[in-house]
PDB file of C-alpha atoms and ligand atoms in Angstrom:
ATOM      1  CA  UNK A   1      84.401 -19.541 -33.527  1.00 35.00           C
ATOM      2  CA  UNK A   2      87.227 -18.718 -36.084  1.00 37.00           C
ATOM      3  CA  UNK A   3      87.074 -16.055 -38.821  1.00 42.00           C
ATOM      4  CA  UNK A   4      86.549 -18.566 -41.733  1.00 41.00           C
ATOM      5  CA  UNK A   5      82.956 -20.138 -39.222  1.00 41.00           C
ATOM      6  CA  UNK A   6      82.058 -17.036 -38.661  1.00 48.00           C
ATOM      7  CA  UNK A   7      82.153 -16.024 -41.884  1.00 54.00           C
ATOM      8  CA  UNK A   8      80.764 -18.540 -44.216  1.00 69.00           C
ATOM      9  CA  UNK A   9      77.368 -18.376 -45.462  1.00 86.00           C
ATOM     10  CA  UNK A  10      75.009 -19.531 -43.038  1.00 96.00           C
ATOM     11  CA  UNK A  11      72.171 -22.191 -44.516  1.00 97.00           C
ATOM     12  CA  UNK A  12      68.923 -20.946 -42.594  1.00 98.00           C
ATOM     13  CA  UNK A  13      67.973 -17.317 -41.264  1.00 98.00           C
ATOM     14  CA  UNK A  14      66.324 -16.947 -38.481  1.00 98.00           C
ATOM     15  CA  UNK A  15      64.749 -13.544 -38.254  1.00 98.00           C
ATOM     16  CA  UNK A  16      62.941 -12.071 -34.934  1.00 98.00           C
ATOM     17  CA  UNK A  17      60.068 -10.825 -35.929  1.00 98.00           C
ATOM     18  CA  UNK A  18      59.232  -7.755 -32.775  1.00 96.00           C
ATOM     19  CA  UNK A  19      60.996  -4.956 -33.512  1.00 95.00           C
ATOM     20  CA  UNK A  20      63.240  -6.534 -36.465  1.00 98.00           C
ATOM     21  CA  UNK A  21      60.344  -7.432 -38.828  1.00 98.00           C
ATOM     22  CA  UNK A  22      57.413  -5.273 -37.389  1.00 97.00           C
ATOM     23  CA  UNK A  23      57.608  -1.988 -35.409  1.00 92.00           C
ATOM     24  CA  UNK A  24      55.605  -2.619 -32.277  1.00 87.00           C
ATOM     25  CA  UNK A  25      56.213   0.709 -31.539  1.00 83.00           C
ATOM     26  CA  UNK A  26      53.187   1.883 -33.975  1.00 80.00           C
ATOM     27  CA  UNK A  27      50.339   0.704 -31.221  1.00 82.00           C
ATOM     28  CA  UNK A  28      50.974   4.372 -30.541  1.00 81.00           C
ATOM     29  CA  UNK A  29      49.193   5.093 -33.557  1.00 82.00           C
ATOM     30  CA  UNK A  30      45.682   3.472 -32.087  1.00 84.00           C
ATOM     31  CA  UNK A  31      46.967   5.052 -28.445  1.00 92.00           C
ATOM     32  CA  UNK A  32      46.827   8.188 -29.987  1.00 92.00           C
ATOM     33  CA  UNK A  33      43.017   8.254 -30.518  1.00 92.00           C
ATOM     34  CA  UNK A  34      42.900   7.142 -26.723  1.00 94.00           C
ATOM     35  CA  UNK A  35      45.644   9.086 -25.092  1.00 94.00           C
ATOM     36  CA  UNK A  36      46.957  11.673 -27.882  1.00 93.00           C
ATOM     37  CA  UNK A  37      49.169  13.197 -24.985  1.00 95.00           C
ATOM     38  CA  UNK A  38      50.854  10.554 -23.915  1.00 95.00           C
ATOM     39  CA  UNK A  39      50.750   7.470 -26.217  1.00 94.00           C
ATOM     40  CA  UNK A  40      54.586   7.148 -26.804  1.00 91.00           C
ATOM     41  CA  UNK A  41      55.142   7.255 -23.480  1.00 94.00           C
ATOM     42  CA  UNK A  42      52.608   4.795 -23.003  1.00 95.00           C
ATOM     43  CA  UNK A  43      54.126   2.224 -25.715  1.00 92.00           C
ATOM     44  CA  UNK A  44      57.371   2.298 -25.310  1.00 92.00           C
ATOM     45  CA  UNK A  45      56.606   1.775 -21.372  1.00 96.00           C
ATOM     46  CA  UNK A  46      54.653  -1.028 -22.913  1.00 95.00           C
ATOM     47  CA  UNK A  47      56.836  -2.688 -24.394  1.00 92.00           C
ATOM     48  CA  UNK A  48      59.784  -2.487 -21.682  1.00 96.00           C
ATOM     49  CA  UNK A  49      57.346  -4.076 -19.576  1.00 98.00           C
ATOM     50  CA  UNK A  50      56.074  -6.396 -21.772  1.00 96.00           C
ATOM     51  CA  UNK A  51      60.058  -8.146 -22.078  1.00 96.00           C
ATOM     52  CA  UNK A  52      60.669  -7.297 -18.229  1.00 98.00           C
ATOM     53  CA  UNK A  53      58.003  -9.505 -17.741  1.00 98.00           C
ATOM     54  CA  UNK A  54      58.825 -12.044 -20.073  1.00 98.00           C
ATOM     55  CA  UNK A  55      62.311 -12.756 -18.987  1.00 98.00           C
ATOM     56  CA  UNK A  56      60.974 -12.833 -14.958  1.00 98.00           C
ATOM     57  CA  UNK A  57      58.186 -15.314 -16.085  1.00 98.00           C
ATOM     58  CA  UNK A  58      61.126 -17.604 -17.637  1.00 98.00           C
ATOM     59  CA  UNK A  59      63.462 -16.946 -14.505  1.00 98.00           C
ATOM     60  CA  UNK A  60      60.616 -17.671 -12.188  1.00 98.00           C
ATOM     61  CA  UNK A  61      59.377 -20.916 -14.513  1.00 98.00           C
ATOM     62  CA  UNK A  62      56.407 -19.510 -14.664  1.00 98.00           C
ATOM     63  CA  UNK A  63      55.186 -19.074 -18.191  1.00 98.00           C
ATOM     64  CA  UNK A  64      52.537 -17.644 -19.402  1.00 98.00           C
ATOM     65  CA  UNK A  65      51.640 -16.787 -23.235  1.00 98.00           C
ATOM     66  CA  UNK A  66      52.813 -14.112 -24.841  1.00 97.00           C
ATOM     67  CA  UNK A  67      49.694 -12.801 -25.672  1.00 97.00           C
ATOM     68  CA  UNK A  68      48.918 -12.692 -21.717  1.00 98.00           C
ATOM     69  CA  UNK A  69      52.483 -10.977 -20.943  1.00 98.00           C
ATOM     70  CA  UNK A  70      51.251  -8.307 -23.346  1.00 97.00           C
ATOM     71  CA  UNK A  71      47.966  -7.746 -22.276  1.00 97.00           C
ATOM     72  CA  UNK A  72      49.791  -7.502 -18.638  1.00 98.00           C
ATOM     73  CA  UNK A  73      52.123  -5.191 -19.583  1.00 97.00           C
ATOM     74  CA  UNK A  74      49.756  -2.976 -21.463  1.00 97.00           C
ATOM     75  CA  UNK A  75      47.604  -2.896 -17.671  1.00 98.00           C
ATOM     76  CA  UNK A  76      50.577  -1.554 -16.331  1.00 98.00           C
ATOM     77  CA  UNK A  77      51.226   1.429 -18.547  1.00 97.00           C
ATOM     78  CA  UNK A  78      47.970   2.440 -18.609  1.00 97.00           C
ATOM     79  CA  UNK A  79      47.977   2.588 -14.841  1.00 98.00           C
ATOM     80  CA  UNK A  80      51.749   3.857 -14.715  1.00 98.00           C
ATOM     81  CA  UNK A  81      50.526   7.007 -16.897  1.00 97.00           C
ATOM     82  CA  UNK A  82      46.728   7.512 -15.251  1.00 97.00           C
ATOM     83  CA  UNK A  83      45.368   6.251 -18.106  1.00 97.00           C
ATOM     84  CA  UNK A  84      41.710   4.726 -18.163  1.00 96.00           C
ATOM     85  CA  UNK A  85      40.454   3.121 -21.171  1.00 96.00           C
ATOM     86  CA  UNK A  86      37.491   1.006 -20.955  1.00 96.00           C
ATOM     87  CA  UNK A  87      37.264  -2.218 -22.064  1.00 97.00           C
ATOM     88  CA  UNK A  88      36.344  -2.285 -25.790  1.00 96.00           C
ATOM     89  CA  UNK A  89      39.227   0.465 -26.153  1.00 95.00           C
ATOM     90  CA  UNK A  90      41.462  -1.921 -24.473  1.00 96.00           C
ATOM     91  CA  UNK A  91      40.886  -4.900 -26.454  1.00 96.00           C
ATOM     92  CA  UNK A  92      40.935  -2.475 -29.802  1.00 94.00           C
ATOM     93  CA  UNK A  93      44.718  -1.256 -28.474  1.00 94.00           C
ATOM     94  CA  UNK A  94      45.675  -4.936 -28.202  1.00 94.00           C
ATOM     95  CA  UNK A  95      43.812  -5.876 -31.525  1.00 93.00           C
ATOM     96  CA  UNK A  96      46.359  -3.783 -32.945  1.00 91.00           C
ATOM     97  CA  UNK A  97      49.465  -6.060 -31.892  1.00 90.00           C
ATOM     98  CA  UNK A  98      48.082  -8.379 -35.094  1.00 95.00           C
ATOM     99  CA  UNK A  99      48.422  -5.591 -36.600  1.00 93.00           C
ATOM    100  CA  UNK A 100      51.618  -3.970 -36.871  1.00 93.00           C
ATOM    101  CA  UNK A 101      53.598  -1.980 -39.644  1.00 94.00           C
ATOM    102  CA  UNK A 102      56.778  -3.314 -41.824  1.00 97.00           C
ATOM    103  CA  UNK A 103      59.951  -1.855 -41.194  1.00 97.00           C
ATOM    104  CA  UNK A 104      60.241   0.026 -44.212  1.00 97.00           C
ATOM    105  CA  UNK A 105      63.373  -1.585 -45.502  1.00 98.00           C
ATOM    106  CA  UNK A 106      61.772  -5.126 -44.746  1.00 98.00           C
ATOM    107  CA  UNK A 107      59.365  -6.146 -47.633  1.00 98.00           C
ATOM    108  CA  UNK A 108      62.711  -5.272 -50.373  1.00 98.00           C
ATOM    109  CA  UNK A 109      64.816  -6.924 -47.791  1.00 98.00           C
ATOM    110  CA  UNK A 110      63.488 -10.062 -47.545  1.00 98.00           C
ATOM    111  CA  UNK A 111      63.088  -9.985 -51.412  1.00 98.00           C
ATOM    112  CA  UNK A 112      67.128  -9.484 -51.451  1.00 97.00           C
ATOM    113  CA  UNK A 113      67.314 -12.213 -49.368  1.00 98.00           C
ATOM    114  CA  UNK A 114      64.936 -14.389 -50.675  1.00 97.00           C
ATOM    115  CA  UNK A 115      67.217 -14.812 -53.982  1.00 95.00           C
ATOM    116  CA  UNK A 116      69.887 -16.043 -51.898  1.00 96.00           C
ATOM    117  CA  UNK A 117      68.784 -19.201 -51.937  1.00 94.00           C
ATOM    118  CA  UNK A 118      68.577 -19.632 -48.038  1.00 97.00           C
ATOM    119  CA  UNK A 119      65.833 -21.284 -46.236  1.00 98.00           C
ATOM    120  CA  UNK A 120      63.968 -18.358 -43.577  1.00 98.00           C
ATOM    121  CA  UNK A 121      61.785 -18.402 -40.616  1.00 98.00           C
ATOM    122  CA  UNK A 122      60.809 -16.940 -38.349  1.00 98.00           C
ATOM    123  CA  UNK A 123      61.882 -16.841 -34.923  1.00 98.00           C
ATOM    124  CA  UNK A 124      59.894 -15.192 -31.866  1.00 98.00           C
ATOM    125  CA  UNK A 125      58.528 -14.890 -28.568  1.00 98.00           C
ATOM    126  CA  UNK A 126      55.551 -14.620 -30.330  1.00 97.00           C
ATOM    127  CA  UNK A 127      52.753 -17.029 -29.752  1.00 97.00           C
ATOM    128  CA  UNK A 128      51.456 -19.486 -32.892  1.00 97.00           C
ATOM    129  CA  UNK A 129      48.593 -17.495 -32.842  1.00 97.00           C
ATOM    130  CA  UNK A 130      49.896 -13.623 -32.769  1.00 97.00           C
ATOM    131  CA  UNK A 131      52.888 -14.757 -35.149  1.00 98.00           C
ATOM    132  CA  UNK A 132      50.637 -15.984 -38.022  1.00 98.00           C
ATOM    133  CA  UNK A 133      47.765 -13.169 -37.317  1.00 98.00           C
ATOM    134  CA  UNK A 134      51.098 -10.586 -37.601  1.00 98.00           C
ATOM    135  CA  UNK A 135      52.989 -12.043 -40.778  1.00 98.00           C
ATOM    136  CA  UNK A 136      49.444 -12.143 -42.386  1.00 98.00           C
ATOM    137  CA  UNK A 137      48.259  -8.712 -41.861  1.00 96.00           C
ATOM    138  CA  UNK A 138      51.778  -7.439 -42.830  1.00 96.00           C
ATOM    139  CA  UNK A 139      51.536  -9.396 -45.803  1.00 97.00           C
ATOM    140  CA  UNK A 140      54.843 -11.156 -44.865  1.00 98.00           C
ATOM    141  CA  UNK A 141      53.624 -14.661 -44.291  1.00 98.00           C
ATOM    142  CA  UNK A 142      55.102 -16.156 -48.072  1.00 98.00           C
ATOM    143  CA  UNK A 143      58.839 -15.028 -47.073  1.00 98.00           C
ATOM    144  CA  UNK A 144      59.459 -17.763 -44.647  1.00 98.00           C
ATOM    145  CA  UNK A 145      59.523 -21.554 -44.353  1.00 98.00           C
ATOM    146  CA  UNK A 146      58.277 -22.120 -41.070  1.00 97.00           C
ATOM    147  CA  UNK A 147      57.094 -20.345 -38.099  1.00 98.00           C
ATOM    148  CA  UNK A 148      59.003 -21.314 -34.582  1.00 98.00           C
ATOM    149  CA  UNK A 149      57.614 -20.091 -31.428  1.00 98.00           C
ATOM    150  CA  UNK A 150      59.214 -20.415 -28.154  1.00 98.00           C
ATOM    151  CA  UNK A 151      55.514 -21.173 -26.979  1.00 98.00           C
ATOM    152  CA  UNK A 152      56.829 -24.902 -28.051  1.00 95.00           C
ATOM    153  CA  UNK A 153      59.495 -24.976 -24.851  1.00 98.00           C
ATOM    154  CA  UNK A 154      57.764 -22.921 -22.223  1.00 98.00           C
ATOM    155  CA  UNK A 155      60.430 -19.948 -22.105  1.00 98.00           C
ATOM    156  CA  UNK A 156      60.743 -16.855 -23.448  1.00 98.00           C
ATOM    157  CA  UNK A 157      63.711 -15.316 -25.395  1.00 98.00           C
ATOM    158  CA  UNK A 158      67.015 -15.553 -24.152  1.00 98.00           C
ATOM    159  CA  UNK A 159      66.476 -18.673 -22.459  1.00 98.00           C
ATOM    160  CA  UNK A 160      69.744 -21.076 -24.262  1.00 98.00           C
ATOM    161  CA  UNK A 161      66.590 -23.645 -24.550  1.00 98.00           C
ATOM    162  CA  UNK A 162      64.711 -21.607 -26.870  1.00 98.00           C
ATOM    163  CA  UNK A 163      67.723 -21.392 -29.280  1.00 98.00           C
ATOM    164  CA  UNK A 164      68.053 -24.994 -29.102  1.00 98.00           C
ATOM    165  CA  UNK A 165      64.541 -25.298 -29.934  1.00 98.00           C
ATOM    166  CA  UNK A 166      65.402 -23.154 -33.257  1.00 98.00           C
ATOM    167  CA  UNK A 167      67.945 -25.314 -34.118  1.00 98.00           C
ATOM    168  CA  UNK A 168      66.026 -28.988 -33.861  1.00 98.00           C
ATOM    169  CA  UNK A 169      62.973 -27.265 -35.767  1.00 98.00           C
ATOM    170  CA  UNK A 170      65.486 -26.345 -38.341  1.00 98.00           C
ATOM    171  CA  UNK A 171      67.439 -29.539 -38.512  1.00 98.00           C
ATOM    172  CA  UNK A 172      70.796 -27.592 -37.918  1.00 98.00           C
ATOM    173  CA  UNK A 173      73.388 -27.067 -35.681  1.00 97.00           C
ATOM    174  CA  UNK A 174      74.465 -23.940 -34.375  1.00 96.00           C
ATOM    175  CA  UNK A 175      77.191 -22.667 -36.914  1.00 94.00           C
ATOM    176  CA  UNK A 176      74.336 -23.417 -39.910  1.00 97.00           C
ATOM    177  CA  UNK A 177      71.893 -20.986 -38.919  1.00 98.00           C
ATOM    178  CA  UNK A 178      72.216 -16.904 -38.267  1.00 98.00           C
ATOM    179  CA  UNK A 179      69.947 -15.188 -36.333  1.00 98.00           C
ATOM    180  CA  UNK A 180      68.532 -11.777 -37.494  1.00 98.00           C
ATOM    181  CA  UNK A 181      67.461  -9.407 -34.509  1.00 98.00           C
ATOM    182  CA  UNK A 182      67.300  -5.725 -33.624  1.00 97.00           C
ATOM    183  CA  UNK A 183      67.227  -6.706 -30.278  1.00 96.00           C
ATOM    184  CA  UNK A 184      70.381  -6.630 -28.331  1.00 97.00           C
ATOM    185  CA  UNK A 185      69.537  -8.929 -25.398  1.00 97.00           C
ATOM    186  CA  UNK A 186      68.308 -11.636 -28.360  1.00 98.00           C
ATOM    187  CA  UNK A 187      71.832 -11.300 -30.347  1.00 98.00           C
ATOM    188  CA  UNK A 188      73.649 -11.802 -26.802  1.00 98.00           C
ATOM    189  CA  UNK A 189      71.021 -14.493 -25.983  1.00 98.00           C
ATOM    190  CA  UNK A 190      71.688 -16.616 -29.588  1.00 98.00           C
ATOM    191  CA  UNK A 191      75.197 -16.147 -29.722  1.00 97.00           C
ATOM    192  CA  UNK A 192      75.650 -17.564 -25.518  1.00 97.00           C
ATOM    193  CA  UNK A 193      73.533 -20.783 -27.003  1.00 98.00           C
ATOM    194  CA  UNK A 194      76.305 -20.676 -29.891  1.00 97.00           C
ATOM    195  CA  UNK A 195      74.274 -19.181 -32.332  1.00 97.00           C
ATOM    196  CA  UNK A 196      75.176 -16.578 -34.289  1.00 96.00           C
ATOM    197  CA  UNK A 197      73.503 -13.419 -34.626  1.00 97.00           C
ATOM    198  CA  UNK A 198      73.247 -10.828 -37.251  1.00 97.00           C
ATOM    199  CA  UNK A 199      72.163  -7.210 -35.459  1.00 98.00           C
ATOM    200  CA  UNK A 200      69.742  -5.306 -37.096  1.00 98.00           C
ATOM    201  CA  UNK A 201      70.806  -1.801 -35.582  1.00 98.00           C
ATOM    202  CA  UNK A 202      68.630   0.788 -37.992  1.00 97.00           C
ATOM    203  CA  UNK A 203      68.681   4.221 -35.131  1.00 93.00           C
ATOM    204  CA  UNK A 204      72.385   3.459 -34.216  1.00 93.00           C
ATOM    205  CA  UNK A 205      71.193   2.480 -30.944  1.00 92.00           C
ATOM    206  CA  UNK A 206      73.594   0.954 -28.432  1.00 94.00           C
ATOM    207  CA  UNK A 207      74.327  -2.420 -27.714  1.00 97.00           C
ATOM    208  CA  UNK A 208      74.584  -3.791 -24.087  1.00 96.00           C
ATOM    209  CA  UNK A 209      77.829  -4.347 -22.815  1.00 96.00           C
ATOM    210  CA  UNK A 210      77.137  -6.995 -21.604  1.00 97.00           C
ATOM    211  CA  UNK A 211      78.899  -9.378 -24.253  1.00 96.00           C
ATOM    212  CA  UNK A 212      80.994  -8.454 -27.107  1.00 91.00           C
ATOM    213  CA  UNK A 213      79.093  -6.724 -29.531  1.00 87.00           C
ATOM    214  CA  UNK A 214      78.753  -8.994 -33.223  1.00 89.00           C
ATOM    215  CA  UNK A 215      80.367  -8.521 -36.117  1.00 87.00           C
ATOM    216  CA  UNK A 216      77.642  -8.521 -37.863  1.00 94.00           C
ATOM    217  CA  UNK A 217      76.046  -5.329 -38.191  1.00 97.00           C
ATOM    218  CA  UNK A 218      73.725  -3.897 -40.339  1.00 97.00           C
ATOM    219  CA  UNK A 219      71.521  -1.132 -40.988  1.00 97.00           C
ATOM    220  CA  UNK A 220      68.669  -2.609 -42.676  1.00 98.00           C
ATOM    221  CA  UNK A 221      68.035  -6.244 -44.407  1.00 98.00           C
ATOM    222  CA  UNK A 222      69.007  -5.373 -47.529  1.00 98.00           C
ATOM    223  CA  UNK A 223      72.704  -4.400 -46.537  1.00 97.00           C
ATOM    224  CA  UNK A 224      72.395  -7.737 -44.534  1.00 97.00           C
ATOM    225  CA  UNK A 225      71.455  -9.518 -48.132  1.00 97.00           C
ATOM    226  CA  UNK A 226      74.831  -7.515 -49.578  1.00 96.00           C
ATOM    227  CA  UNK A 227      76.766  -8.500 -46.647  1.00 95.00           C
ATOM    228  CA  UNK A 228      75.677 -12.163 -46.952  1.00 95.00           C
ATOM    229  CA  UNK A 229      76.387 -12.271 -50.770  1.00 92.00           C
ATOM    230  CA  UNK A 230      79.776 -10.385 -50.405  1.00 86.00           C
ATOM    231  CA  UNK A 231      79.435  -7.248 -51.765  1.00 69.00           C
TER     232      UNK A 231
HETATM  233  C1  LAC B   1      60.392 -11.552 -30.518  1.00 64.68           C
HETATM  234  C2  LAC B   1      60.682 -10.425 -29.553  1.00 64.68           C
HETATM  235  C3  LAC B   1      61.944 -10.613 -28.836  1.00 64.68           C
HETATM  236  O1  LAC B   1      59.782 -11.370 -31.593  1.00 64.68           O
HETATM  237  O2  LAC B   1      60.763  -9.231 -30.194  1.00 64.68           O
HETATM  238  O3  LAC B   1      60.788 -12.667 -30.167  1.00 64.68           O
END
């Protein structure tokens, strides 16, 4: 793609909503009650599992919902770390997925954005169900035009086929719509399906090297809203 493509305003955003909208990180909170030694270790081992699962399931063509993936990966930590809950404090650790916190620069972000003018949806791994449970309880549900899960194709995130899924539920082609993620391996994912990718990086965290890193960068969604209006 040439300067001038990459640069011109893009008509739809796309925005991931694990980790770029919501911090899934904050199950610790709940963890804590359970496990007040241990409940970082235990979510962020979580969550590593929860998308090394995910991309084997797609590799293997064997997929299964997200909400299983997470429950499966949630087994593992637990176990990984000696950690027995019992059942009701189980399910009350994996209520709280439908439950998650804002970013904090999200709610003014998407305001930002929302005067752009652009149309926005949502984007994730997610399934129907956890997606609309999550944007509700966040309160972020009235920011975006539609809600596309990859639960429509079978595959999880960075399949090329769930980007192309984004793109006929949008309408677009590839150059019209700019995906928002904080996750690296989605940004690489989008822009190999020739879609490209804004990266939400707010801890100055790395970026895999396993592609060029993209020019868009931003620290939060409201510089993305200044970088998208030129300022
Ligand atoms: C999602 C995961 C990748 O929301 O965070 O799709």
């Amino acid at each position: 793609m040439n300067d001038a493509a990459a640069n011109a305003r893009p008509a739809v955003l796309a925005f991931d909503v694990y980790g770029t909208l919501v911090d899934p990180l904050r199950v610790w909170t709940r963890l804590q009650e359970y496990a007040p030694d241990r409940a970082l270790k235990i979510s962020e081992l979580w969550r590593q599992k929860q998308l090394e699962y995910s991309f084997r399931l797609t590799v293997m063509e064997q997929y299964q919902e997200f909400e299983w993936v997470t429950a499966r990966a949630l087994e593992y930590a637990l176990a990984a770390t000696d950690t027995a809950l019992g059942a009701t404090q189980v399910a009350a650790v994996l209520a709280q997925y439908d439950d998650l916190e804002p970013f904090p620069d999200v709610v003014p972000g998407l305001q930002a954005l929302s005067g752009l003018g652009l149309q926005m949806v949502v984007f994730s791994n997610g399934s129907p169900r956890m997606l609309n449970a999550v944007l509700a309880s966040s309160g972020l549900t009235g920011y975006f035009a539609e809600v596309v899960s990859v639960h429509d194709v079978r595959e999880f995130k960075p399949s090329p086929r769930v980007y192309r899924h984004l793109l006929s539920r949008v309408g677009r082609s590839g150059r019209e719509v700019l995906l928002v993620s904080s996750n690296p391996f989605d940004v690489i994912g989008s822009q190999a399906a020739g879609v490209p990718a804004a990266w939400v990086n707010r801890s100055g965290g790395q970026f895999d090297p396993i592609a060029a890193p993209p020019r868009r960068v931003v620290r939060s969604l409201g510089k993305l809203a200044e970088y998208l209006t030129g300022r």
